[in-house]
Coordinates of C-alpha atoms and ligand atoms in Angstrom, one line a residue:
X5 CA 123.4 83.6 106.2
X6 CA 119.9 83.5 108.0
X7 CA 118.3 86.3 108.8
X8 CA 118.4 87.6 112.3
X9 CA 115.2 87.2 114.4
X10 CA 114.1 88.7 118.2
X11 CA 111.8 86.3 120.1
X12 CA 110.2 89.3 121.5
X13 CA 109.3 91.1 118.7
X14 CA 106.2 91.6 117.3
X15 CA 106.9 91.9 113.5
X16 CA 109.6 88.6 113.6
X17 CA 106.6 86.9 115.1
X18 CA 103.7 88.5 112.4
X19 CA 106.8 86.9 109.8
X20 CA 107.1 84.0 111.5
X21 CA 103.1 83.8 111.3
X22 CA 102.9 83.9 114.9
X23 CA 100.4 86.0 115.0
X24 CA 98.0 87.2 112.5
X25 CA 97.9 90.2 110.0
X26 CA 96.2 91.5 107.4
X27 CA 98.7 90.5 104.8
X28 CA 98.8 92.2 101.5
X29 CA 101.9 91.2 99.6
X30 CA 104.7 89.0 100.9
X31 CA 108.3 88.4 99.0
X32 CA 111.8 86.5 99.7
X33 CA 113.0 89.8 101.9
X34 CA 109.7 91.5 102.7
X35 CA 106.3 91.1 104.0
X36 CA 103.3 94.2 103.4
X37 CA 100.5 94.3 106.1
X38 CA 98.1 96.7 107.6
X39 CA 99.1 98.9 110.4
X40 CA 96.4 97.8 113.3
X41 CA 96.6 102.0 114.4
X42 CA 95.7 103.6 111.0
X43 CA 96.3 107.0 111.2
X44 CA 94.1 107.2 108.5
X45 CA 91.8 104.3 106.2
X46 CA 94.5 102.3 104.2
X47 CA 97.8 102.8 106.9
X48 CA 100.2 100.1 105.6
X49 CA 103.6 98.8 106.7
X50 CA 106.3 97.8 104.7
X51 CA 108.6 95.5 106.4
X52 CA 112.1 93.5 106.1
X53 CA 111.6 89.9 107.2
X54 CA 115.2 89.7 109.2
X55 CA 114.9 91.8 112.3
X56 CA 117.0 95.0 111.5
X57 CA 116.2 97.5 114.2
X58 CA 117.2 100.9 112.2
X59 CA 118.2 102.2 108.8
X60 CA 122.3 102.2 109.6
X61 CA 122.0 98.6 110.1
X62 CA 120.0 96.9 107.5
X63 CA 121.6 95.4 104.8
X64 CA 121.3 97.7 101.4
X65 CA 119.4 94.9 99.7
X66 CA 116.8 94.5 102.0
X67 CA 116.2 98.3 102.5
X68 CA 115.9 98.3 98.6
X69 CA 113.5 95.6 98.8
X70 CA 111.4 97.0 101.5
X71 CA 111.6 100.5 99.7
X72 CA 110.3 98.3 96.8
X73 CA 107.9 96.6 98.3
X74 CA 106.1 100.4 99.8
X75 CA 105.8 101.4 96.2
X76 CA 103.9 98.9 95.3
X77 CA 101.4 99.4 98.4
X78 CA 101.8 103.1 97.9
X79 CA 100.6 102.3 93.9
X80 CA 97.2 100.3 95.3
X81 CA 96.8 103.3 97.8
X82 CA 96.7 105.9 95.0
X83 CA 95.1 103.8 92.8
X84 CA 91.9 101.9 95.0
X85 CA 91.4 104.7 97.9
X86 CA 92.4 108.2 96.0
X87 CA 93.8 110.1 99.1
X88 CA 94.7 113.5 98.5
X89 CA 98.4 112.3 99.0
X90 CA 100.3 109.8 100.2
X91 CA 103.5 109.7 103.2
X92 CA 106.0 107.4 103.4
X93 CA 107.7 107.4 107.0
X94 CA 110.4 105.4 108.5
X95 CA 110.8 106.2 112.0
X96 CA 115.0 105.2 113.4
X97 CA 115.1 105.1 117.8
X98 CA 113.1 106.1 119.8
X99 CA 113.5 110.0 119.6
X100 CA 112.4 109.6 116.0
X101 CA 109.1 107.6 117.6
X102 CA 109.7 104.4 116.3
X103 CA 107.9 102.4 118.6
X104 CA 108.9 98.7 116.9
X105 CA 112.2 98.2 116.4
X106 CA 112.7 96.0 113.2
X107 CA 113.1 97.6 110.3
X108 CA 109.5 99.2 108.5
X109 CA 108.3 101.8 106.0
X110 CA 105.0 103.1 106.7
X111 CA 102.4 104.0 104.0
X112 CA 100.1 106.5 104.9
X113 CA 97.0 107.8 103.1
X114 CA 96.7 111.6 103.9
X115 CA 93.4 113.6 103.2
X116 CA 93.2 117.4 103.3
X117 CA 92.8 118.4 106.7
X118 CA 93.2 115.0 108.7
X119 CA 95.5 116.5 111.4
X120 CA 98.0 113.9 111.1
X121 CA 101.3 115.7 112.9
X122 CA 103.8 115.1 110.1
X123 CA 104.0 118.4 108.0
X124 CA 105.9 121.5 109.3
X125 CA 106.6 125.1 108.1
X126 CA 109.8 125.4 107.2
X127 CA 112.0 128.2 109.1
X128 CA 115.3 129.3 106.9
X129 CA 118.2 128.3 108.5
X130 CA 121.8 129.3 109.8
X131 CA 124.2 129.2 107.0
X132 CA 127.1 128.6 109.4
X133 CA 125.6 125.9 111.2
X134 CA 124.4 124.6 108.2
X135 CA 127.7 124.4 106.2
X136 CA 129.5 122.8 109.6
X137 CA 127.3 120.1 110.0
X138 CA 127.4 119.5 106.4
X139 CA 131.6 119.9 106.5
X140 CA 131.3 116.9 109.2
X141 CA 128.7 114.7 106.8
X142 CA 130.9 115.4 104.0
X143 CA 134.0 114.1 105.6
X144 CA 131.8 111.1 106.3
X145 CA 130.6 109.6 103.2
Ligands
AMP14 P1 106.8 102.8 114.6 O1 106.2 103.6 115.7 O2 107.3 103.7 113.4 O3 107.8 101.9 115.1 O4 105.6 102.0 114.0 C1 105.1 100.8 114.5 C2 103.7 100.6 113.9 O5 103.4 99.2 114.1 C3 102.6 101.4 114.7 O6 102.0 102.3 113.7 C4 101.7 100.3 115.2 O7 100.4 100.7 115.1 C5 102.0 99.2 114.3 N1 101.8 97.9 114.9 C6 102.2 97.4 116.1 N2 101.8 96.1 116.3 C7 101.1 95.8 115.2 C8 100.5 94.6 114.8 N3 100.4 93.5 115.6 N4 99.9 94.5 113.6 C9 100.0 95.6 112.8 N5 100.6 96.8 113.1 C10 101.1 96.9 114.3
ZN15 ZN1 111.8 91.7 114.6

Protein backbone atom coordinates (compact mmCIF):
# COMPACT_ATOMS: atom_id res chain seq x y z
CA UNK A 1 0.00 0.00 0.00
CA UNK A 2 1.22 3.59 -0.85
CA UNK A 3 1.39 5.95 1.58
CA UNK A 4 -1.34 8.49 1.91
CA UNK A 5 -0.54 12.03 0.72
CA UNK A 6 -2.62 15.74 1.09
CA UNK A 7 -2.03 18.04 -1.87
CA UNK A 8 -2.27 20.81 0.61
CA UNK A 9 0.08 20.05 2.99
CA UNK A 10 3.17 21.38 3.56
CA UNK A 11 5.22 18.44 4.95
CA UNK A 12 3.75 15.88 1.88
CA UNK A 13 5.06 18.62 -0.30
CA UNK A 14 8.78 19.16 1.69
CA UNK A 15 8.61 14.86 1.11
CA UNK A 16 7.61 15.13 -2.14
CA UNK A 17 10.62 17.80 -2.55
CA UNK A 18 8.25 20.36 -3.46
CA UNK A 19 9.59 22.69 -1.63
CA UNK A 20 12.80 23.03 0.09
CA UNK A 21 14.24 22.15 3.55
CA UNK A 22 17.09 21.96 5.41
CA UNK A 23 17.30 18.12 5.27
CA UNK A 24 19.32 16.28 7.82
CA UNK A 25 18.55 12.63 7.55
CA UNK A 26 16.04 10.95 5.28
CA UNK A 27 14.97 7.02 5.45
CA UNK A 28 12.22 4.56 3.70
CA UNK A 29 9.41 5.96 6.35
CA UNK A 30 10.88 9.21 7.51
CA UNK A 31 12.45 12.36 6.65
CA UNK A 32 14.51 14.85 9.52
CA UNK A 33 14.62 18.61 8.75
CA UNK A 34 14.88 21.93 10.44
CA UNK A 35 11.90 23.58 11.88
CA UNK A 36 11.92 27.17 9.96
CA UNK A 37 10.46 28.76 13.68
CA UNK A 38 13.20 27.46 16.04
CA UNK A 39 12.18 27.96 19.36
CA UNK A 40 15.66 27.79 20.09
CA UNK A 41 19.24 27.21 17.75
CA UNK A 42 18.99 23.46 16.51
CA UNK A 43 14.73 23.02 16.54
CA UNK A 44 14.33 19.86 14.39
CA UNK A 45 11.38 17.83 13.12
CA UNK A 46 11.02 14.43 12.90
CA UNK A 47 8.55 13.43 10.31
CA UNK A 48 6.53 10.24 8.75
CA UNK A 49 6.68 10.50 4.94
CA UNK A 50 2.79 9.15 4.50
CA UNK A 51 0.51 11.89 5.72
CA UNK A 52 -0.82 10.72 9.14
CA UNK A 53 -2.50 13.64 10.75
CA UNK A 54 -2.25 12.35 14.65
CA UNK A 55 -0.80 9.65 16.83
CA UNK A 56 -4.22 7.29 16.92
CA UNK A 57 -3.85 6.99 13.28
CA UNK A 58 -0.40 6.28 12.26
CA UNK A 59 0.63 3.04 11.60
CA UNK A 60 2.83 1.57 14.66
CA UNK A 61 5.76 1.12 12.29
CA UNK A 62 6.04 4.37 11.16
CA UNK A 63 5.58 6.05 14.65
CA UNK A 64 8.49 3.61 15.67
CA UNK A 65 10.47 4.85 12.78
CA UNK A 66 9.84 8.46 13.31
CA UNK A 67 10.40 7.93 17.19
CA UNK A 68 13.66 6.40 15.73
CA UNK A 69 14.57 8.77 13.49
CA UNK A 70 14.23 11.88 16.61
CA UNK A 71 16.81 9.94 18.48
CA UNK A 72 19.18 10.14 16.24
CA UNK A 73 18.66 14.11 15.67
CA UNK A 74 18.18 14.31 19.41
CA UNK A 75 21.98 12.35 19.64
CA UNK A 76 23.64 15.22 17.12
CA UNK A 77 21.69 17.83 19.32
CA UNK A 78 23.41 16.66 22.49
CA UNK A 79 26.33 15.84 21.01
CA UNK A 80 27.35 19.10 18.34
CA UNK A 81 25.26 22.00 20.22
CA UNK A 82 25.46 20.90 24.16
CA UNK A 83 21.96 22.37 25.32
CA UNK A 84 21.31 22.17 28.78
CA UNK A 85 18.52 19.59 27.75
CA UNK A 86 16.68 18.49 25.19
CA UNK A 87 12.38 18.14 24.49
CA UNK A 88 10.80 16.02 22.37
CA UNK A 89 7.09 17.15 21.57
CA UNK A 90 4.44 15.77 19.48
CA UNK A 91 1.62 17.98 19.39
CA UNK A 92 -2.23 15.72 18.37
CA UNK A 93 -5.33 18.61 17.07
CA UNK A 94 -5.48 21.51 17.41
CA UNK A 95 -6.15 21.97 21.26
CA UNK A 96 -2.78 20.31 21.71
CA UNK A 97 -1.31 23.29 19.09
CA UNK A 98 -0.41 21.18 16.45
CA UNK A 99 -0.52 23.56 13.73
CA UNK A 100 0.52 20.91 10.75
CA UNK A 101 -1.32 18.10 10.66
CA UNK A 102 0.85 15.05 9.35
CA UNK A 103 2.39 13.30 11.66
CA UNK A 104 5.89 14.96 13.46
CA UNK A 105 8.13 14.74 16.49
CA UNK A 106 9.76 17.89 17.39
CA UNK A 107 13.33 18.15 18.78
CA UNK A 108 14.01 20.92 20.82
CA UNK A 109 17.24 22.26 22.28
CA UNK A 110 16.37 23.84 25.66
CA UNK A 111 18.90 26.20 27.53
CA UNK A 112 18.47 27.31 31.16
CA UNK A 113 16.25 30.13 31.29
CA UNK A 114 15.01 30.38 27.49
CA UNK A 115 11.28 30.89 28.40
CA UNK A 116 10.07 28.29 26.08
CA UNK A 117 6.32 27.54 27.60
CA UNK A 118 6.64 23.79 27.99
CA UNK A 119 7.44 23.00 31.67
CA UNK A 120 4.80 23.20 34.41
CA UNK A 121 4.64 22.79 38.25
CA UNK A 122 2.97 19.94 39.04
CA UNK A 123 -0.32 20.32 41.37
CA UNK A 124 -1.20 16.79 43.28
CA UNK A 125 -4.25 15.57 42.03
CA UNK A 126 -7.75 14.11 42.97
CA UNK A 127 -7.49 10.50 43.76
CA UNK A 128 -11.15 9.88 42.77
CA UNK A 129 -10.98 11.56 39.60
CA UNK A 130 -7.85 10.11 39.01
CA UNK A 131 -8.73 6.32 39.58
CA UNK A 132 -12.16 7.01 37.28
CA UNK A 133 -10.49 8.24 34.42
CA UNK A 134 -7.97 5.59 34.80
CA UNK A 135 -11.02 2.81 35.42
CA UNK A 136 -12.25 4.09 31.85
CA UNK A 137 -8.48 3.78 30.12
CA UNK A 138 -8.16 0.50 31.67
CA UNK A 139 -11.26 -0.88 30.21
CA UNK A 140 -9.87 0.44 27.00
CA UNK A 141 -6.54 -1.12 26.35
P1 LIG B 1 3.08 21.79 15.17
O1 LIG B 1 2.57 23.16 15.57
O2 LIG B 1 3.41 20.88 16.33
O3 LIG B 1 2.14 21.15 14.17
O4 LIG B 1 4.47 22.06 14.46
C1 LIG B 1 4.59 22.44 13.13
C2 LIG B 1 5.97 23.02 12.97
O5 LIG B 1 6.28 23.04 11.59
C3 LIG B 1 6.11 24.46 13.48
O6 LIG B 1 7.12 24.52 14.49
C4 LIG B 1 6.53 25.23 12.24
O7 LIG B 1 7.49 26.20 12.51
C5 LIG B 1 7.10 24.16 11.35
N1 LIG B 1 7.02 24.41 9.93
C6 LIG B 1 5.94 24.83 9.22
N2 LIG B 1 6.27 24.96 7.92
C7 LIG B 1 7.57 24.59 7.80
C8 LIG B 1 8.49 24.49 6.71
N3 LIG B 1 8.13 24.82 5.47
N4 LIG B 1 9.75 24.07 6.97
C9 LIG B 1 10.12 23.75 8.21
N5 LIG B 1 9.31 23.82 9.29
C10 LIG B 1 8.06 24.24 9.09
ZN1 LIG C 1 1.08 15.68 4.79
Amino acid sequence: MTDPKDDGCIFCKIVAGQVPCFKLLEDDKTIAFMDINPVNPGHALAVAKGHWPTVDVIPPDVIAAVAQTAQKVAKAVVAELKPNGVNLLQANGAGAGQTVPHLHIHIMPRRAGDQVALNWEPKPGDMKEIEAVYKKLKAAL
